Amino acid sequence: LADQIIDNIPIYQASKIRAILSDSAQQQAYMAEWNQVFGHGAGIVVFRQAFDDVQIIDKVTEILSRIVEQEQAAEADNSGSGDHFAPAGANSRLWNAHEKLCMSAPETFAYYNANPIIALASRAWLGPFYQVTTQANIVHPGGKAQVAHRDYHMGFQTAEILTEYPAHIHALSAALTLQGAIAHSDMPI
């Protein structure tokens, strides 16, 4: 069902998916394909123009940027505020951005999170009652981008501790999470 495949990654034009939102059978076909891709394929799908109203992206970017600035200004010593992908000051990280956006701008939060494309992709892997958490990672010019990775509920533990868990727990853990990204600016891969 993909419109294009680049480097084994299926790319979908979101407008085509929005056009079938009232057709349950077609939704199921897309979700089944995405489930296969997540579990047995590239592990990633891309949606071009997932937001048909890009002004919401700009508005959320503005709000999150303001929150980042407020948090940085509140810190007396910025040395501990880097993220785990780059040294302090190279990037900006906003932990728990989901809640902070909601508390700062509830209507914007609701509109931003009402995206049916993201909802379908989430349901494809996690089922109907998934939960969302959001962190914002702002890579500044010259900063190091995050390495593509999958978070999972076992968290950041040492390799030594993780070896104490049986293999099926590692596999099950990966099935319980789905990591997504929304580009808020033009950026290279």
mmCIF file of C-alpha atoms in Angstrom:
data_model
loop_
_atom_site.group_PDB
_atom_site.id
_atom_site.type_symbol
_atom_site.label_atom_id
_atom_site.label_comp_id
_atom_site.label_asym_id
_atom_site.label_seq_id
_atom_site.Cartn_x
_atom_site.Cartn_y
_atom_site.Cartn_z
ATOM 1 C CA LEU A 1 0.000 0.000 0.000
ATOM 2 C CA ALA A 2 3.025 2.286 0.269
ATOM 3 C CA ASP A 3 3.387 5.050 -2.277
ATOM 4 C CA GLN A 4 7.132 4.644 -2.381
ATOM 5 C CA ILE A 5 9.865 2.538 -0.793
ATOM 6 C CA ILE A 6 13.229 4.167 -0.112
ATOM 7 C CA ASP A 7 16.051 2.131 1.433
ATOM 8 C CA ASN A 8 13.500 -0.562 2.329
ATOM 9 C CA ILE A 9 11.370 1.987 4.235
ATOM 10 C CA PRO A 10 7.732 2.328 3.124
ATOM 11 C CA ILE A 11 6.651 5.920 2.544
ATOM 12 C CA TYR A 12 2.952 6.814 2.616
ATOM 13 C CA GLN A 13 1.203 9.961 1.423
ATOM 14 C CA ALA A 14 -1.015 10.834 4.381
ATOM 15 C CA SER A 15 -3.718 12.441 2.217
ATOM 16 C CA LYS A 16 -4.496 8.995 0.736
ATOM 17 C CA ILE A 17 -4.898 7.549 4.220
ATOM 18 C CA ARG A 18 -7.101 10.434 5.347
ATOM 19 C CA ALA A 19 -9.323 9.707 2.329
ATOM 20 C CA ILE A 20 -10.100 6.177 3.607
ATOM 21 C CA LEU A 21 -10.741 7.047 7.267
ATOM 22 C CA SER A 22 -14.441 6.233 6.947
ATOM 23 C CA ASP A 23 -13.697 2.801 5.443
ATOM 24 C CA SER A 24 -12.974 0.305 8.202
ATOM 25 C CA ALA A 25 -11.759 -2.429 5.828
ATOM 26 C CA GLN A 26 -9.197 -0.140 4.200
ATOM 27 C CA GLN A 27 -8.034 1.109 7.599
ATOM 28 C CA GLN A 28 -7.515 -2.492 8.660
ATOM 29 C CA ALA A 29 -5.494 -3.191 5.508
ATOM 30 C CA TYR A 30 -3.143 -0.287 6.225
ATOM 31 C CA MET A 31 -2.825 -1.188 9.904
ATOM 32 C CA ALA A 32 -2.078 -4.833 9.063
ATOM 33 C CA GLU A 33 0.663 -3.720 6.672
ATOM 34 C CA TRP A 34 2.181 -1.357 9.244
ATOM 35 C CA ASN A 35 2.085 -4.061 11.901
ATOM 36 C CA GLN A 36 4.052 -6.345 9.571
ATOM 37 C CA VAL A 37 6.558 -3.595 8.788
ATOM 38 C CA PHE A 38 7.044 -2.763 12.490
ATOM 39 C CA GLY A 39 7.405 -6.385 13.563
ATOM 40 C CA HIS A 40 9.075 -8.116 10.631
ATOM 41 C CA GLY A 41 10.129 -5.469 8.127
ATOM 42 C CA ALA A 42 12.082 -2.237 8.256
ATOM 43 C CA GLY A 43 10.635 -1.391 11.691
ATOM 44 C CA ILE A 44 9.698 2.066 10.456
ATOM 45 C CA VAL A 45 7.077 3.718 8.285
ATOM 46 C CA VAL A 46 7.093 7.315 7.075
ATOM 47 C CA PHE A 47 4.064 9.507 6.491
ATOM 48 C CA ARG A 48 4.498 12.479 4.215
ATOM 49 C CA GLN A 49 2.380 15.422 5.329
ATOM 50 C CA ALA A 50 0.878 13.572 8.286
ATOM 51 C CA PHE A 51 -0.478 16.942 9.393
ATOM 52 C CA ASP A 52 -2.698 18.493 6.755
ATOM 53 C CA ASP A 53 -2.594 21.763 8.723
ATOM 54 C CA VAL A 54 1.100 22.592 9.144
ATOM 55 C CA GLN A 55 0.258 25.712 11.145
ATOM 56 C CA ILE A 56 -0.321 23.460 14.162
ATOM 57 C CA ILE A 57 3.286 22.257 13.864
ATOM 58 C CA ASP A 58 4.522 25.862 13.952
ATOM 59 C CA LYS A 59 2.279 26.704 16.899
ATOM 60 C CA VAL A 60 3.426 23.696 18.932
ATOM 61 C CA THR A 61 7.056 24.469 18.047
ATOM 62 C CA GLU A 62 6.589 28.009 19.333
ATOM 63 C CA ILE A 63 5.025 26.838 22.603
ATOM 64 C CA LEU A 64 7.609 24.119 23.246
ATOM 65 C CA SER A 65 10.453 26.523 22.421
ATOM 66 C CA ARG A 66 9.075 28.979 24.950
ATOM 67 C CA ILE A 67 8.908 26.226 27.601
ATOM 68 C CA VAL A 68 12.498 25.184 26.842
ATOM 69 C CA GLU A 69 13.646 28.796 27.211
ATOM 70 C CA GLN A 70 11.790 29.131 30.524
ATOM 71 C CA GLU A 71 13.308 25.938 31.880
ATOM 72 C CA GLN A 72 16.811 26.888 30.779
ATOM 73 C CA ALA A 73 16.433 30.344 32.336
ATOM 74 C CA ALA A 74 15.300 28.752 35.605
ATOM 75 C CA GLU A 75 18.419 26.617 35.836
ATOM 76 C CA ALA A 76 21.303 28.242 37.637
ATOM 77 C CA ASP A 77 23.799 25.751 36.173
ATOM 78 C CA ASN A 78 23.030 24.482 32.664
ATOM 79 C CA SER A 79 25.785 21.847 32.792
ATOM 80 C CA GLY A 80 23.409 19.033 33.708
ATOM 81 C CA SER A 81 20.691 19.774 31.170
ATOM 82 C CA GLY A 82 22.090 18.059 28.101
ATOM 83 C CA ASP A 83 20.519 14.945 26.740
ATOM 84 C CA HIS A 84 22.024 11.493 26.586
ATOM 85 C CA PHE A 85 22.836 11.869 22.866
ATOM 86 C CA ALA A 86 24.933 15.027 23.019
ATOM 87 C CA PRO A 87 26.916 17.092 25.528
ATOM 88 C CA ALA A 88 25.171 19.806 27.537
ATOM 89 C CA GLY A 89 24.411 22.863 25.427
ATOM 90 C CA ALA A 90 24.677 21.045 22.069
ATOM 91 C CA ASN A 91 20.995 20.168 22.001
ATOM 92 C CA SER A 92 17.956 21.103 24.066
ATOM 93 C CA ARG A 93 15.738 18.456 25.593
ATOM 94 C CA LEU A 94 12.270 18.934 26.978
ATOM 95 C CA TRP A 95 11.259 15.995 29.103
ATOM 96 C CA ASN A 96 7.548 15.293 29.545
ATOM 97 C CA ALA A 97 6.716 17.681 26.723
ATOM 98 C CA HIS A 98 3.278 16.102 26.329
ATOM 99 C CA GLU A 99 2.054 17.211 29.741
ATOM 100 C CA LYS A 100 3.814 20.573 29.546
ATOM 101 C CA LEU A 101 2.189 21.352 26.190
ATOM 102 C CA CYS A 102 -1.219 20.352 27.583
ATOM 103 C CA MET A 103 -0.830 22.516 30.668
ATOM 104 C CA SER A 104 0.398 25.507 28.633
ATOM 105 C CA ALA A 105 -2.054 25.330 25.735
ATOM 106 C CA PRO A 106 -4.847 22.746 26.150
ATOM 107 C CA GLU A 107 -6.653 23.518 22.880
ATOM 108 C CA THR A 108 -3.437 23.369 20.864
ATOM 109 C CA PHE A 109 -2.520 20.126 22.632
ATOM 110 C CA ALA A 110 -5.887 18.583 21.744
ATOM 111 C CA TYR A 111 -5.731 19.657 18.099
ATOM 112 C CA TYR A 112 -2.111 18.500 17.695
ATOM 113 C CA ASN A 113 -2.868 15.104 19.231
ATOM 114 C CA ALA A 114 -6.085 14.524 17.269
ATOM 115 C CA ASN A 115 -4.061 13.414 14.245
ATOM 116 C CA PRO A 116 -5.796 10.354 12.742
ATOM 117 C CA ILE A 117 -2.671 9.126 10.922
ATOM 118 C CA ILE A 118 -0.683 8.895 14.138
ATOM 119 C CA ALA A 119 -3.656 7.276 15.856
ATOM 120 C CA LEU A 120 -3.923 4.579 13.156
ATOM 121 C CA ALA A 121 -0.201 3.822 13.258
ATOM 122 C CA SER A 122 -0.328 3.598 17.056
ATOM 123 C CA ARG A 123 -3.351 1.282 16.957
ATOM 124 C CA ALA A 124 -1.636 -0.885 14.344
ATOM 125 C CA TRP A 125 1.073 -1.878 16.813
ATOM 126 C CA LEU A 126 -0.362 -1.207 20.272
ATOM 127 C CA GLY A 127 -4.109 -1.697 19.951
ATOM 128 C CA PRO A 128 -6.899 0.736 20.767
ATOM 129 C CA PHE A 129 -5.963 1.810 24.304
ATOM 130 C CA TYR A 130 -2.394 3.016 23.787
ATOM 131 C CA GLN A 131 -0.882 5.828 25.842
ATOM 132 C CA VAL A 132 1.395 8.604 24.636
ATOM 133 C CA THR A 133 4.391 10.285 26.192
ATOM 134 C CA THR A 134 6.471 12.918 24.435
ATOM 135 C CA GLN A 135 9.965 14.279 24.794
ATOM 136 C CA ALA A 136 11.184 17.103 22.573
ATOM 137 C CA ASN A 137 14.738 16.957 21.276
ATOM 138 C CA ILE A 138 15.953 20.130 19.618
ATOM 139 C CA VAL A 139 19.196 19.664 17.721
ATOM 140 C CA HIS A 140 20.969 23.008 17.418
ATOM 141 C CA PRO A 141 23.137 23.815 14.387
ATOM 142 C CA GLY A 142 26.288 21.732 14.719
ATOM 143 C CA GLY A 143 24.662 19.534 17.377
ATOM 144 C CA LYS A 144 24.620 15.767 17.119
ATOM 145 C CA ALA A 145 21.329 14.192 16.052
ATOM 146 C CA GLN A 146 19.864 11.295 18.004
ATOM 147 C CA VAL A 147 20.802 7.879 16.776
ATOM 148 C CA ALA A 148 17.706 6.004 15.634
ATOM 149 C CA HIS A 149 16.740 3.622 18.416
ATOM 150 C CA ARG A 150 13.811 1.910 20.073
ATOM 151 C CA ASP A 151 12.954 2.778 23.640
ATOM 152 C CA TYR A 152 11.389 0.031 25.658
ATOM 153 C CA HIS A 153 9.961 -0.300 29.110
ATOM 154 C CA MET A 154 13.053 -1.922 30.622
ATOM 155 C CA GLY A 155 14.615 1.517 30.410
ATOM 156 C CA PHE A 156 18.225 2.589 30.566
ATOM 157 C CA GLN A 157 19.826 -0.231 32.494
ATOM 158 C CA THR A 158 23.354 -1.528 32.267
ATOM 159 C CA ALA A 159 24.111 -4.386 29.892
ATOM 160 C CA GLU A 160 25.000 -6.464 32.938
ATOM 161 C CA ILE A 161 21.557 -6.023 34.500
ATOM 162 C CA LEU A 162 19.783 -6.586 31.169
ATOM 163 C CA THR A 163 21.513 -9.974 30.747
ATOM 164 C CA GLU A 164 19.639 -11.135 33.837
ATOM 165 C CA TYR A 165 16.355 -10.897 31.924
ATOM 166 C CA PRO A 166 15.426 -13.867 29.706
ATOM 167 C CA ALA A 167 15.340 -13.305 25.936
ATOM 168 C CA HIS A 168 11.545 -13.511 25.714
ATOM 169 C CA ILE A 169 11.215 -10.529 28.084
ATOM 170 C CA HIS A 170 13.373 -8.423 25.753
ATOM 171 C CA ALA A 171 11.232 -9.466 22.772
ATOM 172 C CA LEU A 172 7.978 -8.866 24.647
ATOM 173 C CA SER A 173 9.155 -5.465 25.817
ATOM 174 C CA ALA A 174 9.734 -4.314 22.231
ATOM 175 C CA ALA A 175 6.163 -5.326 21.396
ATOM 176 C CA LEU A 176 4.802 -3.034 24.113
ATOM 177 C CA THR A 177 6.161 0.239 22.752
ATOM 178 C CA LEU A 178 6.133 2.201 19.512
ATOM 179 C CA GLN A 179 8.412 5.168 19.089
ATOM 180 C CA GLY A 180 7.473 7.917 16.678
ATOM 181 C CA ALA A 181 8.874 11.241 15.602
ATOM 182 C CA ILE A 182 7.263 14.333 14.175
ATOM 183 C CA ALA A 183 9.617 16.614 12.276
ATOM 184 C CA HIS A 184 8.883 20.218 13.196
ATOM 185 C CA SER A 185 11.324 21.589 10.637
ATOM 186 C CA ASP A 186 12.892 20.572 7.365
ATOM 187 C CA MET A 187 15.808 18.301 8.128
ATOM 188 C CA PRO A 188 18.016 15.798 6.398
ATOM 189 C CA ILE A 189 17.773 12.127 7.358
#
